Short mmCIF file of C-alpha atoms in Angstrom, two decimals:
data_model
loop_
_atom_site.label_atom_id
_atom_site.label_comp_id
_atom_site.label_asym_id
_atom_site.label_seq_id
_atom_site.Cartn_x
_atom_site.Cartn_y
_atom_site.Cartn_z
CA MET A 10 -30.90 2.54 23.52
CA THR A 11 -29.87 0.10 20.77
CA ILE A 12 -28.65 1.53 17.49
CA SER A 13 -28.05 -0.61 14.42
CA THR A 14 -24.38 -1.49 13.99
CA ASP A 15 -24.69 -1.91 10.23
CA THR A 16 -22.12 -0.01 8.22
CA PRO A 17 -23.52 2.45 5.65
CA SER A 18 -22.74 -0.03 2.87
CA ASP A 19 -24.49 -2.91 4.73
CA LEU A 20 -27.64 -0.87 5.26
CA ARG A 21 -27.74 0.30 1.68
CA ARG A 22 -27.08 -3.21 0.38
CA ARG A 23 -29.99 -4.66 2.37
CA TYR A 24 -32.26 -1.82 1.26
CA GLU A 25 -31.33 -2.23 -2.39
CA GLN A 26 -31.65 -6.03 -2.30
CA ASP A 27 -34.85 -6.42 -0.28
CA GLY A 28 -36.46 -3.01 -0.70
CA TYR A 29 -36.45 -2.37 3.05
CA ALA A 30 -34.18 -2.24 6.08
CA THR A 31 -34.87 -1.94 9.81
CA VAL A 32 -32.91 0.24 12.24
CA PRO A 33 -33.60 -0.65 15.90
CA GLY A 34 -33.47 2.07 18.53
CA ILE A 35 -33.54 4.99 16.15
CA LEU A 36 -35.63 6.79 18.78
CA SER A 37 -34.91 6.66 22.49
CA ALA A 38 -37.51 5.45 24.98
CA ASP A 39 -38.14 9.06 26.03
CA GLU A 40 -38.55 10.23 22.43
CA THR A 41 -40.95 7.39 21.70
CA GLU A 42 -43.00 8.15 24.80
CA ALA A 43 -43.15 11.83 23.83
CA LEU A 44 -44.64 10.85 20.47
CA ARG A 45 -47.21 8.61 22.17
CA ALA A 46 -48.22 11.50 24.42
CA GLU A 47 -48.40 13.86 21.44
CA THR A 48 -50.65 11.40 19.64
CA LEU A 49 -53.25 11.72 22.40
CA ARG A 50 -52.98 15.52 22.32
CA ILE A 51 -53.69 15.48 18.58
CA TYR A 52 -56.70 13.21 19.03
CA LYS A 53 -58.02 15.48 21.80
CA GLY A 54 -57.82 18.40 19.37
CA GLU A 55 -55.26 20.21 21.50
CA CYS A 56 -52.68 20.71 18.73
CA GLY A 57 -54.89 22.22 16.04
CA GLN A 58 -57.57 21.47 13.50
CA VAL A 59 -57.78 18.02 11.94
CA GLU A 60 -60.45 17.53 9.27
CA GLY A 61 -62.76 14.67 10.25
CA LEU A 62 -61.75 14.69 13.92
CA LEU A 63 -64.86 14.72 16.10
CA PRO A 64 -64.97 16.79 19.32
CA ALA A 65 -64.36 14.72 22.42
CA ALA A 66 -67.64 13.79 24.09
CA PRO A 67 -68.27 13.73 27.87
CA GLY A 68 -66.98 10.46 29.20
CA ASP A 69 -64.46 9.92 26.39
CA THR A 70 -61.21 8.60 27.80
CA GLY A 71 -57.81 8.80 26.16
CA ASP A 72 -58.09 5.13 25.25
CA THR A 73 -61.45 5.77 23.60
CA LEU A 74 -60.11 8.63 21.51
CA LEU A 75 -57.00 6.77 20.41
CA ARG A 76 -59.07 3.82 19.23
CA ARG A 77 -61.66 5.89 17.35
CA TYR A 78 -59.55 6.53 14.25
CA ILE A 79 -56.98 4.62 12.26
CA CYS A 80 -54.77 7.36 10.85
CA VAL A 81 -54.24 11.13 10.72
CA HIS A 82 -52.42 12.49 7.68
CA HIS A 83 -49.94 15.40 7.91
CA PRO A 84 -49.75 15.68 11.72
CA HIS A 85 -46.41 17.51 11.34
CA LYS A 86 -48.47 20.53 10.25
CA ILE A 87 -49.87 20.97 13.78
CA SER A 88 -47.31 19.25 16.03
CA SER A 89 -43.80 20.55 16.65
CA VAL A 90 -42.90 17.18 18.22
CA ILE A 91 -43.76 15.33 15.01
CA ARG A 92 -42.24 18.09 12.88
CA ASP A 93 -38.96 17.68 14.79
CA THR A 94 -39.11 13.89 14.30
CA LEU A 95 -39.48 14.44 10.56
CA ALA A 96 -35.93 15.82 10.59
CA HIS A 97 -34.55 13.74 13.47
CA PRO A 98 -30.74 13.52 13.07
CA ARG A 99 -30.59 9.72 13.30
CA ILE A 100 -33.41 9.34 10.78
CA VAL A 101 -31.82 11.85 8.44
CA ASP A 102 -28.47 10.06 8.72
CA VAL A 103 -30.08 6.91 7.29
CA LEU A 104 -31.96 8.83 4.60
CA VAL A 105 -28.75 10.44 3.38
CA ARG A 106 -27.22 6.97 3.02
CA LEU A 107 -30.20 5.71 1.04
CA ILE A 108 -31.25 8.74 -1.02
CA GLY A 109 -28.31 11.12 -1.20
CA PRO A 110 -27.16 14.37 0.39
CA ASP A 111 -30.27 16.43 -0.40
CA VAL A 112 -33.53 15.11 1.07
CA LYS A 113 -37.03 16.56 1.34
CA ALA A 114 -40.16 15.30 3.10
CA MET A 115 -43.69 15.72 1.79
CA GLN A 116 -45.90 13.71 4.13
CA SER A 117 -46.35 12.33 7.63
CA MET A 118 -48.99 9.84 8.77
CA LEU A 119 -49.86 8.96 12.36
CA PHE A 120 -51.36 5.47 12.65
CA THR A 121 -53.37 4.36 15.69
CA LYS A 122 -54.61 0.86 15.01
CA GLY A 123 -56.83 -0.12 17.91
CA GLU A 124 -58.13 -3.61 18.57
CA GLY A 125 -60.33 -4.76 15.70
CA LYS A 126 -59.28 -1.96 13.35
CA PRO A 127 -58.45 -2.95 9.75
CA GLY A 128 -55.13 -2.94 7.97
CA GLN A 129 -54.30 -1.72 4.48
CA ALA A 130 -54.25 -4.00 1.42
CA TRP A 131 -51.21 -4.60 -0.77
CA HIS A 132 -50.00 -1.32 -2.23
CA GLN A 133 -46.96 0.64 -3.37
CA ASP A 134 -46.35 4.12 -2.02
CA GLU A 135 -45.09 5.37 -5.40
CA PHE A 136 -48.61 4.83 -6.72
CA PHE A 137 -49.87 7.51 -4.32
CA ILE A 138 -46.78 9.77 -4.31
CA PRO A 139 -45.07 9.53 -7.71
CA THR A 140 -41.50 10.82 -7.74
CA ARG A 141 -39.84 11.65 -11.02
CA ASP A 142 -36.58 9.91 -10.07
CA ARG A 143 -38.13 6.95 -8.19
CA SER A 144 -36.51 8.03 -4.92
CA LEU A 145 -39.55 7.80 -2.62
CA THR A 146 -38.56 6.34 0.74
CA ALA A 147 -40.74 5.73 3.79
CA ALA A 148 -39.57 5.81 7.39
CA TRP A 149 -42.14 3.79 9.36
CA ILE A 150 -41.44 4.27 13.08
CA ALA A 151 -42.99 1.94 15.63
CA LEU A 152 -44.34 3.77 18.69
CA ASP A 153 -45.46 0.46 20.22
CA ASP A 154 -44.03 -3.00 19.67
CA ALA A 155 -45.41 -4.08 16.28
CA THR A 156 -46.37 -7.76 16.08
CA VAL A 157 -48.31 -10.05 13.79
CA GLU A 158 -51.14 -10.06 16.34
CA ASN A 159 -51.54 -6.28 16.49
CA GLY A 160 -51.20 -5.65 12.77
CA CYS A 161 -47.54 -5.11 11.88
CA LEU A 162 -46.28 -4.43 8.37
CA TRP A 163 -45.89 -7.29 5.90
CA VAL A 164 -43.59 -6.93 2.89
CA LEU A 165 -42.80 -8.81 -0.31
CA PRO A 166 -38.98 -8.68 -0.31
CA GLY A 167 -37.49 -7.70 -3.67
CA SER A 168 -40.83 -6.62 -5.14
CA HIS A 169 -39.43 -3.12 -5.64
CA ALA A 170 -36.72 -4.33 -8.03
CA PRO A 171 -38.72 -4.44 -11.30
CA GLY A 172 -39.65 -0.79 -10.87
CA ILE A 173 -43.23 -1.49 -11.98
CA ILE A 174 -46.38 0.17 -10.64
CA TYR A 175 -48.93 -2.65 -10.61
CA PRO A 176 -52.66 -2.23 -11.38
CA ASP A 177 -55.04 -1.18 -8.63
CA ARG A 178 -58.71 -1.78 -7.89
CA GLU A 179 -61.39 -1.16 -5.30
CA HIS A 180 -62.04 -4.05 -2.93
CA ASP A 181 -64.57 -5.17 -0.32
CA ASP A 182 -62.20 -7.11 1.92
CA GLU A 183 -63.25 -6.33 5.49
CA ARG A 184 -59.68 -6.87 6.70
CA PHE A 185 -58.59 -3.62 5.06
CA ASP A 186 -59.49 0.06 5.04
CA CYS A 187 -60.94 1.93 2.07
CA THR A 188 -57.67 2.36 0.18
CA VAL A 189 -57.42 0.61 -3.21
CA GLU A 190 -55.38 -2.59 -3.48
CA SER A 191 -52.61 -3.51 -5.91
CA TYR A 192 -53.03 -6.72 -7.91
CA GLY A 193 -51.60 -8.55 -10.92
CA PHE A 194 -48.10 -8.85 -9.47
CA PRO A 195 -46.00 -12.05 -9.69
CA TYR A 196 -45.88 -12.69 -5.94
CA ALA A 197 -48.09 -14.70 -3.60
CA ASP A 198 -49.21 -13.98 -0.05
CA GLY A 199 -47.03 -16.89 0.98
CA ASP A 200 -43.96 -14.93 -0.12
CA ALA A 201 -44.72 -12.17 2.39
CA VAL A 202 -42.57 -11.54 5.47
CA PRO A 203 -43.91 -9.94 8.68
CA VAL A 204 -41.83 -7.03 9.94
CA GLU A 205 -42.14 -7.39 13.71
CA VAL A 206 -40.17 -4.64 15.45
CA ALA A 207 -39.82 -3.11 18.90
CA ALA A 208 -41.02 0.38 19.76
CA GLY A 209 -38.46 2.98 18.67
CA THR A 210 -37.44 0.98 15.59
CA ALA A 211 -37.66 2.50 12.10
CA VAL A 212 -38.43 0.50 8.98
CA PHE A 213 -37.13 2.23 5.84
CA PHE A 214 -38.62 1.00 2.59
CA ASN A 215 -38.61 1.80 -1.10
CA GLY A 216 -41.63 3.42 -2.74
CA TYR A 217 -42.02 0.48 -5.15
CA LEU A 218 -42.03 -2.18 -2.41
CA LEU A 219 -45.32 -4.05 -2.15
CA HIS A 220 -46.45 -4.00 1.46
CA ARG A 221 -49.60 -4.29 3.53
CA SER A 222 -50.81 -4.62 7.10
CA LEU A 223 -53.45 -6.92 8.57
CA PRO A 224 -56.02 -6.04 11.24
CA ASN A 225 -55.27 -5.75 14.90
CA THR A 226 -56.84 -8.99 16.08
CA GLY A 227 -58.30 -7.30 19.15
CA ARG A 228 -56.40 -8.98 21.98
CA HIS A 229 -53.02 -7.33 22.05
CA GLY A 230 -53.49 -3.60 22.54
CA LEU A 231 -53.07 -0.45 20.51
CA ARG A 232 -50.45 -0.32 17.75
CA ARG A 233 -49.22 3.21 17.04
CA ALA A 234 -46.74 4.19 14.34
CA LEU A 235 -45.50 7.33 12.62
CA ALA A 236 -44.80 7.01 8.89
CA ASN A 237 -42.95 9.80 7.07
CA HIS A 238 -42.24 10.01 3.34
CA TYR A 239 -39.09 11.44 1.78
CA MET A 240 -37.39 11.81 -1.60
CA ASN A 241 -34.37 13.31 -3.31
CA ALA A 242 -34.61 17.10 -3.12
CA ARG A 243 -32.83 17.34 -6.50
CA SER A 244 -35.92 15.98 -8.24
CA PRO A 245 -39.22 17.84 -8.72
CA LEU A 246 -42.25 16.24 -7.08
CA PRO A 247 -45.21 15.80 -9.50
CA TRP A 248 -47.64 15.01 -6.66
CA GLN A 249 -51.34 15.81 -7.05
CA SER A 250 -52.69 17.58 -10.14
CA PRO A 251 -50.75 20.50 -11.66
CA PRO A 252 -52.45 23.88 -11.50
CA PRO A 253 -54.22 25.13 -14.64
CA GLY A 254 -51.76 26.23 -17.28
CA VAL A 255 -48.79 24.41 -15.73
CA HIS A 256 -47.28 21.62 -17.85
CA VAL A 257 -46.93 18.37 -15.92
CA GLY A 258 -43.26 18.21 -16.90
CA LYS A 259 -42.65 21.46 -15.02
CA TYR A 260 -44.92 20.87 -12.06
CA ASP A 261 -43.27 20.66 -8.65
CA PHE A 262 -45.34 20.19 -5.49
CA ARG A 263 -43.85 22.73 -3.10
CA ASP A 264 -45.46 21.78 0.22
CA VAL A 265 -42.24 20.11 1.37
CA VAL A 266 -39.76 20.22 4.24
CA ILE A 267 -36.03 20.09 3.50
CA VAL A 268 -34.45 17.77 6.08
CA ALA A 269 -30.92 17.40 4.64
CA GLY A 270 -28.64 19.28 2.30
CA GLU A 271 -29.91 21.92 -0.10
CA ASP A 272 -33.03 22.47 -2.19
CA PRO A 273 -32.07 23.28 -5.81
CA TYR A 274 -35.64 24.50 -6.36
CA ALA A 275 -35.80 26.85 -3.38
CA TYR A 276 -36.22 29.73 -5.81
CA LYS A 277 -39.77 28.44 -6.44
CA GLY A 278 -40.71 29.10 -2.83
CA TYR A 279 -42.77 26.92 -0.51
CA ARG A 280 -46.51 26.52 -0.03
CA ASP A 281 -48.81 25.29 2.74
CA ILE A 282 -51.23 23.09 0.77
CA ALA A 283 -51.92 19.79 2.53
CA ARG A 284 -54.14 19.87 5.60
CA PRO A 285 -54.24 17.40 8.49
CA HIS A 286 -57.15 15.00 8.09
CA VAL A 287 -58.48 11.68 9.31
CA ARG A 288 -58.23 8.71 6.97
CA ARG A 289 -61.58 7.10 6.31
CA ASP A 290 -62.02 3.51 7.38
CA ARG A 291 -64.98 1.16 7.10
CA ASP A 292 -66.59 2.46 10.27
CA GLY A 293 -67.21 5.78 8.53
CA GLY A 294 -67.99 4.35 5.10
CA CYS A 295 -65.93 4.49 1.93
CA ASP A 296 -66.31 7.14 -0.76
CA ARG A 297 -67.42 4.94 -3.64
#
């Protein structure tokens, strides 16, 4: 297993300069294979209920099931394997370097991009998960080798630095799923860099970094990845709409998992709010 030899200061410097950093071998081959096997169990419905997941039909193979969907949100709610990965010691070690001693997670996403499946247009994660202190950090873990051909991540290095959330709009680009796209930013597609990584590698990136993925071109196999989102536990999380009567300045989304350090807001308790669900792609129609 290959582990990055970067010093903590090197890793942080690359992350702060470019908005992302890769750590090869953060998961062992056995750990990566266990996550691939767990992915199939989830898609078979063996781990628990997933909204939008259809029952397996007679004749469905594992390959068929894995290629039917593009993403399941919050799989850590039904899978102890993914829940353990959320707080994996080597992942947490990097997060502590980038975020600080107290870290919480609020989301996991399991991507299974089969041949011909779309990517996701340019976007910033902070648009979807706003953090009060701008500490949102993704850990995107390749479960298969991620290449240009099978739809790896593309990033615009340094695009996180202005700290601006760019405008968004609906789109009809068949290359991408139903998620809105960012636009109006001072970068061109030609500035983008593909992040091709081997299975077991983690890509850590800032919530303001503009990134996208292109379709799996249909000749190079399934591309699976687990993407988890984290932030500084010392900051409240104003995610989703505040309940009636709660001022937005006091709202703190409490469906979180503490993965490092302490939670200064533990006195508020924790809630089980988000449910595992399938992300809609163009095969199922977009809600517009």
